[in-house]
mmCIF file of C-alpha atoms in Angstrom:
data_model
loop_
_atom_site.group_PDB
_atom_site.id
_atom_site.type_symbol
_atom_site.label_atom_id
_atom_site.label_comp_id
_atom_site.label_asym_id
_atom_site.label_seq_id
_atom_site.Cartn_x
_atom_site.Cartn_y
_atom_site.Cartn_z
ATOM 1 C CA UNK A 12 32.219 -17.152 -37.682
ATOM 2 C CA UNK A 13 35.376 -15.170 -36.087
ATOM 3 C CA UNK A 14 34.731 -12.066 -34.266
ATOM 4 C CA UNK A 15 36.713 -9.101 -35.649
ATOM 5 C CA UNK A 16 36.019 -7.369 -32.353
ATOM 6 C CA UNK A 17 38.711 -6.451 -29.604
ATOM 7 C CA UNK A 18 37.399 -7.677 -25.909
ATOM 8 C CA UNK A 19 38.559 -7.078 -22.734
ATOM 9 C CA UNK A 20 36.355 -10.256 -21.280
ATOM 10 C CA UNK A 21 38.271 -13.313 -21.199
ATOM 11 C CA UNK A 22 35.749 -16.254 -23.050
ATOM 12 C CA UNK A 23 36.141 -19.717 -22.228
ATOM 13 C CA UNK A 24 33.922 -22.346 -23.503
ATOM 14 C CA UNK A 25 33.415 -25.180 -21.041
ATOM 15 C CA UNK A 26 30.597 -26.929 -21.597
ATOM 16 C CA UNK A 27 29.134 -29.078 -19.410
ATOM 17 C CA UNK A 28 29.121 -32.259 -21.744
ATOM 18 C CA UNK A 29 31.239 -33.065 -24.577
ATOM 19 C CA UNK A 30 29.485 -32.095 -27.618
ATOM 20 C CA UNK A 31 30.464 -34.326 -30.321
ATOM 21 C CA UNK A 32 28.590 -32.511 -33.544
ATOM 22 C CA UNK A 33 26.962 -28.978 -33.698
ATOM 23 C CA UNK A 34 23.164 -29.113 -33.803
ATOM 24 C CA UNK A 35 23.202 -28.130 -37.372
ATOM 25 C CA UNK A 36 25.943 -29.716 -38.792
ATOM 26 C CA UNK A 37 24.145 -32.297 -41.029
ATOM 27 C CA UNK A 38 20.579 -30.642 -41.315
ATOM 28 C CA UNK A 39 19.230 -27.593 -43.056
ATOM 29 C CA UNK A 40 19.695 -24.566 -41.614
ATOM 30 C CA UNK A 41 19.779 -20.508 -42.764
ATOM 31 C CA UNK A 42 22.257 -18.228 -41.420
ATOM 32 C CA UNK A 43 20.226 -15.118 -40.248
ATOM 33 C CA UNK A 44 21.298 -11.923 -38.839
ATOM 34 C CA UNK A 45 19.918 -12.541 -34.975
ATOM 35 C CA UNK A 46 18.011 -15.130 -33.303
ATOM 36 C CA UNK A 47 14.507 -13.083 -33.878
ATOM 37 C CA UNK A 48 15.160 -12.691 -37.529
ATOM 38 C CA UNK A 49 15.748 -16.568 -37.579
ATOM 39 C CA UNK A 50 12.475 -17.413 -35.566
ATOM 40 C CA UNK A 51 10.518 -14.658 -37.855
ATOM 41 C CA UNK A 52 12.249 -17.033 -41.187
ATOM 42 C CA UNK A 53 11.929 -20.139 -39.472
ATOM 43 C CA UNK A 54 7.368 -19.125 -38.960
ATOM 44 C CA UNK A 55 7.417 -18.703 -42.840
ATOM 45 C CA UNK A 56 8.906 -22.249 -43.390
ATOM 46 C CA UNK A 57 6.883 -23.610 -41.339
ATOM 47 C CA UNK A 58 3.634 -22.043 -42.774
ATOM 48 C CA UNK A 59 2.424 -20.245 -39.555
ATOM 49 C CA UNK A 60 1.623 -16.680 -39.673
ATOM 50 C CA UNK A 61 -2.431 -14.861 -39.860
ATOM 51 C CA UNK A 62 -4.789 -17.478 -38.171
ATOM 52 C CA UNK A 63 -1.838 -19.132 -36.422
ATOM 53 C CA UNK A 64 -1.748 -19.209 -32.771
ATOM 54 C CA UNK A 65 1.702 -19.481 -30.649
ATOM 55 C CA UNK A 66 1.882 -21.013 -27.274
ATOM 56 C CA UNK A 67 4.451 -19.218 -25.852
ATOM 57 C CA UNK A 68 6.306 -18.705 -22.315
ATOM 58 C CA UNK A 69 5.320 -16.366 -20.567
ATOM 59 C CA UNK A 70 8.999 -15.820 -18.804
ATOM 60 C CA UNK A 71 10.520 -14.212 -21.851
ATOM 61 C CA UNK A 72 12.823 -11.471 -23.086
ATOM 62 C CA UNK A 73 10.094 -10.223 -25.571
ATOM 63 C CA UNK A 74 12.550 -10.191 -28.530
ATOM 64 C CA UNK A 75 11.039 -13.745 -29.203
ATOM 65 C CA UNK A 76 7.791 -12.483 -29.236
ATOM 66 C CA UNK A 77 8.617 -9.722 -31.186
ATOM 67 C CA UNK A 78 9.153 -11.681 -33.941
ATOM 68 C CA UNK A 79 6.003 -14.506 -33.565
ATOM 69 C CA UNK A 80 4.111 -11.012 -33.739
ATOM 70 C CA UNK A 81 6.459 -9.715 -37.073
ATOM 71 C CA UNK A 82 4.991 -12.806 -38.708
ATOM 72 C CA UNK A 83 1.560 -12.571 -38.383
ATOM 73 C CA UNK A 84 1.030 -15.046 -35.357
ATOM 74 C CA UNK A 85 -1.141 -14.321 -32.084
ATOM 75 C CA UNK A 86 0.141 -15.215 -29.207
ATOM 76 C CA UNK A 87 -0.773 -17.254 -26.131
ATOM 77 C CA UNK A 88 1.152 -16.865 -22.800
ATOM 78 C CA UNK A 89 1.687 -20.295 -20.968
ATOM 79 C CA UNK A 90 3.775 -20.075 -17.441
ATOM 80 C CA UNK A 91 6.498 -21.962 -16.065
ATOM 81 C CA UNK A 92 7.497 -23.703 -13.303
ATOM 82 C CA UNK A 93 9.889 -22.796 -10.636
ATOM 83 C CA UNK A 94 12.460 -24.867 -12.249
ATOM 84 C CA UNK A 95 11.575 -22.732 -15.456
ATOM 85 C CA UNK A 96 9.645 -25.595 -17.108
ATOM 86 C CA UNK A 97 7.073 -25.353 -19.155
ATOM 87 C CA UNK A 98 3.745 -26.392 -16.986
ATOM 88 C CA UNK A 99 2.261 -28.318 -19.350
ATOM 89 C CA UNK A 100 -0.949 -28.675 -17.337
ATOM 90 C CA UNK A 101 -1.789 -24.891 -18.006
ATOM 91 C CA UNK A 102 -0.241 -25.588 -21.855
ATOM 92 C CA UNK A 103 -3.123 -28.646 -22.150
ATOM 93 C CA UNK A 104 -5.826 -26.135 -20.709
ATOM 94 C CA UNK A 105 -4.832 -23.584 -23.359
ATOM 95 C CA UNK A 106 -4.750 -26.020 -26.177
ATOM 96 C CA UNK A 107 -8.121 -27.569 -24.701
ATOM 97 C CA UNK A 108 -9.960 -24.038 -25.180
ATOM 98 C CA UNK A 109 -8.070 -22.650 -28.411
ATOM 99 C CA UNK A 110 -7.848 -25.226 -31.522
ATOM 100 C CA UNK A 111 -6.889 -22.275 -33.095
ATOM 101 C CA UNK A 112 -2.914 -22.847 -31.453
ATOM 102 C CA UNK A 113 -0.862 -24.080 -33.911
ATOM 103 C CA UNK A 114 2.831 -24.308 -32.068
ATOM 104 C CA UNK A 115 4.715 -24.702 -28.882
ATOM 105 C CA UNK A 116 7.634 -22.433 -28.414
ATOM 106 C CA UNK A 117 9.867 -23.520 -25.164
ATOM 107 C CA UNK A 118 13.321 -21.806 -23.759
ATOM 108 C CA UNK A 119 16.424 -23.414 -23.140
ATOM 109 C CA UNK A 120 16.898 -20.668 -20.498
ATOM 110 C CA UNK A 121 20.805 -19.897 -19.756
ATOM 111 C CA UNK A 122 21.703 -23.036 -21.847
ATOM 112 C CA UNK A 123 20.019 -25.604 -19.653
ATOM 113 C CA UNK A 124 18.058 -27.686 -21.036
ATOM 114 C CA UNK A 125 14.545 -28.462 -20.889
ATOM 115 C CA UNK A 126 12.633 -31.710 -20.733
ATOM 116 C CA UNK A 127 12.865 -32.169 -24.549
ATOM 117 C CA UNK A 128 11.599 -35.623 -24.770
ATOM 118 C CA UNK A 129 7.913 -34.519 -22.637
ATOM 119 C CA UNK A 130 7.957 -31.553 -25.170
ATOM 120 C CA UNK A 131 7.883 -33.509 -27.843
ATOM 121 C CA UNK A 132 5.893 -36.136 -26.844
ATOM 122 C CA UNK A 133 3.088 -33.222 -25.664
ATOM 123 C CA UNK A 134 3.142 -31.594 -29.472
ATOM 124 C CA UNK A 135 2.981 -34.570 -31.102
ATOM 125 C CA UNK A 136 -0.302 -35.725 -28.616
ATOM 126 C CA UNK A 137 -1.626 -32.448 -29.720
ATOM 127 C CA UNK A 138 -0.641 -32.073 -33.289
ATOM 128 C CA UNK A 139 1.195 -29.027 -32.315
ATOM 129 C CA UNK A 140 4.546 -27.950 -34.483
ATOM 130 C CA UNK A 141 7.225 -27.626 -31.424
ATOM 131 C CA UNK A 142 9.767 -24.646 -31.848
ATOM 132 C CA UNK A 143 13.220 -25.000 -29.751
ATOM 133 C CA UNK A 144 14.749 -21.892 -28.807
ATOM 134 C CA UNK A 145 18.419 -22.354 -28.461
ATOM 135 C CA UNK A 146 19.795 -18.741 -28.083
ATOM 136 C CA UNK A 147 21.476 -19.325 -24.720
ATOM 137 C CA UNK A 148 22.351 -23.607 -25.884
ATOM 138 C CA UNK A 149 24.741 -23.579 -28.646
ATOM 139 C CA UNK A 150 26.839 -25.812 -26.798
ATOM 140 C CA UNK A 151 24.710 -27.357 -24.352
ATOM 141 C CA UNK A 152 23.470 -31.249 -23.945
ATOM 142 C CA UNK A 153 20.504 -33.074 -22.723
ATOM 143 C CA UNK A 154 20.514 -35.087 -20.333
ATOM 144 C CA UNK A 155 21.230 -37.748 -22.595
ATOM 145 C CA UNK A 156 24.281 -36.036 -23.860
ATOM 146 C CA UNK A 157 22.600 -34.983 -27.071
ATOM 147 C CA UNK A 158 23.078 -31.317 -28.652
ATOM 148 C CA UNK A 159 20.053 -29.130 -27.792
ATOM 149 C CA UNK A 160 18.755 -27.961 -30.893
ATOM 150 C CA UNK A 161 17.645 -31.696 -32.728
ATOM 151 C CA UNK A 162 14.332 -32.234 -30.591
ATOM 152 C CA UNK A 163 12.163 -29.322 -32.441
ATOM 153 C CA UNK A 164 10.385 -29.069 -35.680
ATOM 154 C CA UNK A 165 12.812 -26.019 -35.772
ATOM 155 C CA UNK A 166 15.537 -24.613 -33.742
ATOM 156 C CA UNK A 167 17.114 -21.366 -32.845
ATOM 157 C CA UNK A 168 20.423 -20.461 -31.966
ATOM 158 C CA UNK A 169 21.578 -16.740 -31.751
ATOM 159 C CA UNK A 170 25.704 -16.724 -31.678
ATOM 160 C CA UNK A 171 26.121 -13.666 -29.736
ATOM 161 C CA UNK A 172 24.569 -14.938 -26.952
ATOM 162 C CA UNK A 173 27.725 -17.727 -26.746
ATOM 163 C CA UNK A 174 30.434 -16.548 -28.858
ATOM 164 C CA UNK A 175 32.410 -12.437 -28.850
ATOM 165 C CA UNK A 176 30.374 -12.049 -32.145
ATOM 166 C CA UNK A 177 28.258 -8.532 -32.862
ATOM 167 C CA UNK A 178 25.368 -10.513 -34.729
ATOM 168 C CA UNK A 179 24.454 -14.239 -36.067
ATOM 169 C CA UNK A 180 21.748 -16.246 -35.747
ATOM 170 C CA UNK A 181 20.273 -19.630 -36.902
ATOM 171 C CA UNK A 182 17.484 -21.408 -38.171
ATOM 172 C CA UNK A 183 17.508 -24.788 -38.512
ATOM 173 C CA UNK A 184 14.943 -27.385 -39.367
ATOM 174 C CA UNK A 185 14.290 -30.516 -38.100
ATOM 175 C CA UNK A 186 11.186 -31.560 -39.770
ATOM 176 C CA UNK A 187 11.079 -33.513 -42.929
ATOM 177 C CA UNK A 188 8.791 -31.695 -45.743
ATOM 178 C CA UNK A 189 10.123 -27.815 -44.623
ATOM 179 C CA UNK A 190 11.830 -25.348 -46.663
ATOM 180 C CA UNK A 191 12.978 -21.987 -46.536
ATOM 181 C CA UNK A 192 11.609 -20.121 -49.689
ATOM 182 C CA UNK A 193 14.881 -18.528 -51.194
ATOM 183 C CA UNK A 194 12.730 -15.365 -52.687
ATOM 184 C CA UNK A 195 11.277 -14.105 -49.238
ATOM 185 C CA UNK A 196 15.134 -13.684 -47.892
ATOM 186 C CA UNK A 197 16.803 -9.561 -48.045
ATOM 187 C CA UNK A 198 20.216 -8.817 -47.793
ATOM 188 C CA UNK A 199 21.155 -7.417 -44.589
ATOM 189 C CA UNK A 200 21.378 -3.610 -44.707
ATOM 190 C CA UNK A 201 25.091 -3.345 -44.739
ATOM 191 C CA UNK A 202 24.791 0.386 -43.027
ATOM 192 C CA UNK A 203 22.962 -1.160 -40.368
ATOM 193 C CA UNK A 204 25.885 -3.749 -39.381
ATOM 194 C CA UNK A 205 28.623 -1.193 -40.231
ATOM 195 C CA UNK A 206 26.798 1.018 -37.538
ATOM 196 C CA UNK A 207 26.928 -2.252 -34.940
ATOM 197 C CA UNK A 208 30.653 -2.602 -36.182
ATOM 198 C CA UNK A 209 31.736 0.769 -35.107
ATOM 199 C CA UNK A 210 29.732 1.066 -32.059
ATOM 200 C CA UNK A 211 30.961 -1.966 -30.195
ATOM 201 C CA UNK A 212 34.942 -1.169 -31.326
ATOM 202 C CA UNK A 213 33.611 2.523 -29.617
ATOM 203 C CA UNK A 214 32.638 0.689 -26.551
ATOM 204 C CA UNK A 215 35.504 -1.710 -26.197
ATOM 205 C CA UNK A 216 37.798 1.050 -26.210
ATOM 206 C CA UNK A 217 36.783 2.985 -23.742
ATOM 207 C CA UNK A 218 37.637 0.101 -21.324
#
């Protein structure tokens, strides 16, 4: 995707590793319109919604939770560390006293990465489907130099968070056996992102 808006911010990409491949480049993936409408698509493939319960951080934007809410999901707050880990003591107390949780959503926060390999280890001990949010980690590593983004059942990227881009988002799966179903997808409203359009070329000129 190429932005179409003017900037007055310089953007340099310098990530901290080289990234050889994209996190999506060889696995399914939808194109959404932001990061919450790819977590709300990427709950539908993955069957969760009513009767679903979301472990989720309790350090959070609330756009994320926004959409665990849109589809159908109750959530569970878990807390983090001060290094902004997930404590996965309190996450094995909640799963302990609700069988009802069905899925462990972590935050790459600011693009650095999490322990992905006690993540997944933890889900797959508790039969839990793990959900990587990448908005702030298109182009960030693991410690192991991998792209973040290829530990979760699913992961999330939201472009605008990286790149000078209005909107953009994606879903993309990880998990062998998930779909997205083609007939639950809408158009975006094309007033809607004319509206975004015009209001950011308003901003950047009053610079």
């Amino acid at each position: 995707m190429i932005s179409a808006m003017p900037t007055h911010v310089p953007l340099r990409l310098a990530p901290r590793q080289a990234v050889d491949a994209l996190p999506f480049d060889d696995r399914p993936r939808l194109q959404t319109y932001s990061g919450r409408v790819a977590i709300l698509q990427g709950l539908k493939a993955l069957g969760l919604g009513r009767g679903s319960v979301v472990l989720v951080p309790a350090y959070a934007c609330g756009s994320e939770i926004d959409a665990v809410l849109k589809a159908g999901c109750e959530v569970v707050f878990y807390p983090v560390t001060q290094t902004l880990e997930p404590d996965l003591e309190a996450c094995e107390r909640a799963v302990q006293a609700n069988p009802s949780i069905k899925a462990l959503f972590f935050t790459h926060y600011l693009g650095f990465a999490q322990p992905v390999g006690a993540l997944r280890q933890f889900a797959d001990a508790h039969d839990l489907v793990l959900i990587e949010d990448c908005a702030h980690g298109l182009l960030s590593c693991d410690e192991t130099g991998q792209p973040l983004g290829r530990t979760g059942d699913i992961a999330i990227f939201s472009y605008m968070k990286t790149l000078p881009l209005t909107d953009g988002g994606a879903c993309v799966i990880n998990r062998d056996g998930v779909a997205f179903d083609p007939g639950a997808l809408r158009p975006p409203k094309i007033t809607k992102l004319l509206g975004r359009f015009l209001y950011q070329i308003e901003l950047s000129l009053k610079g």
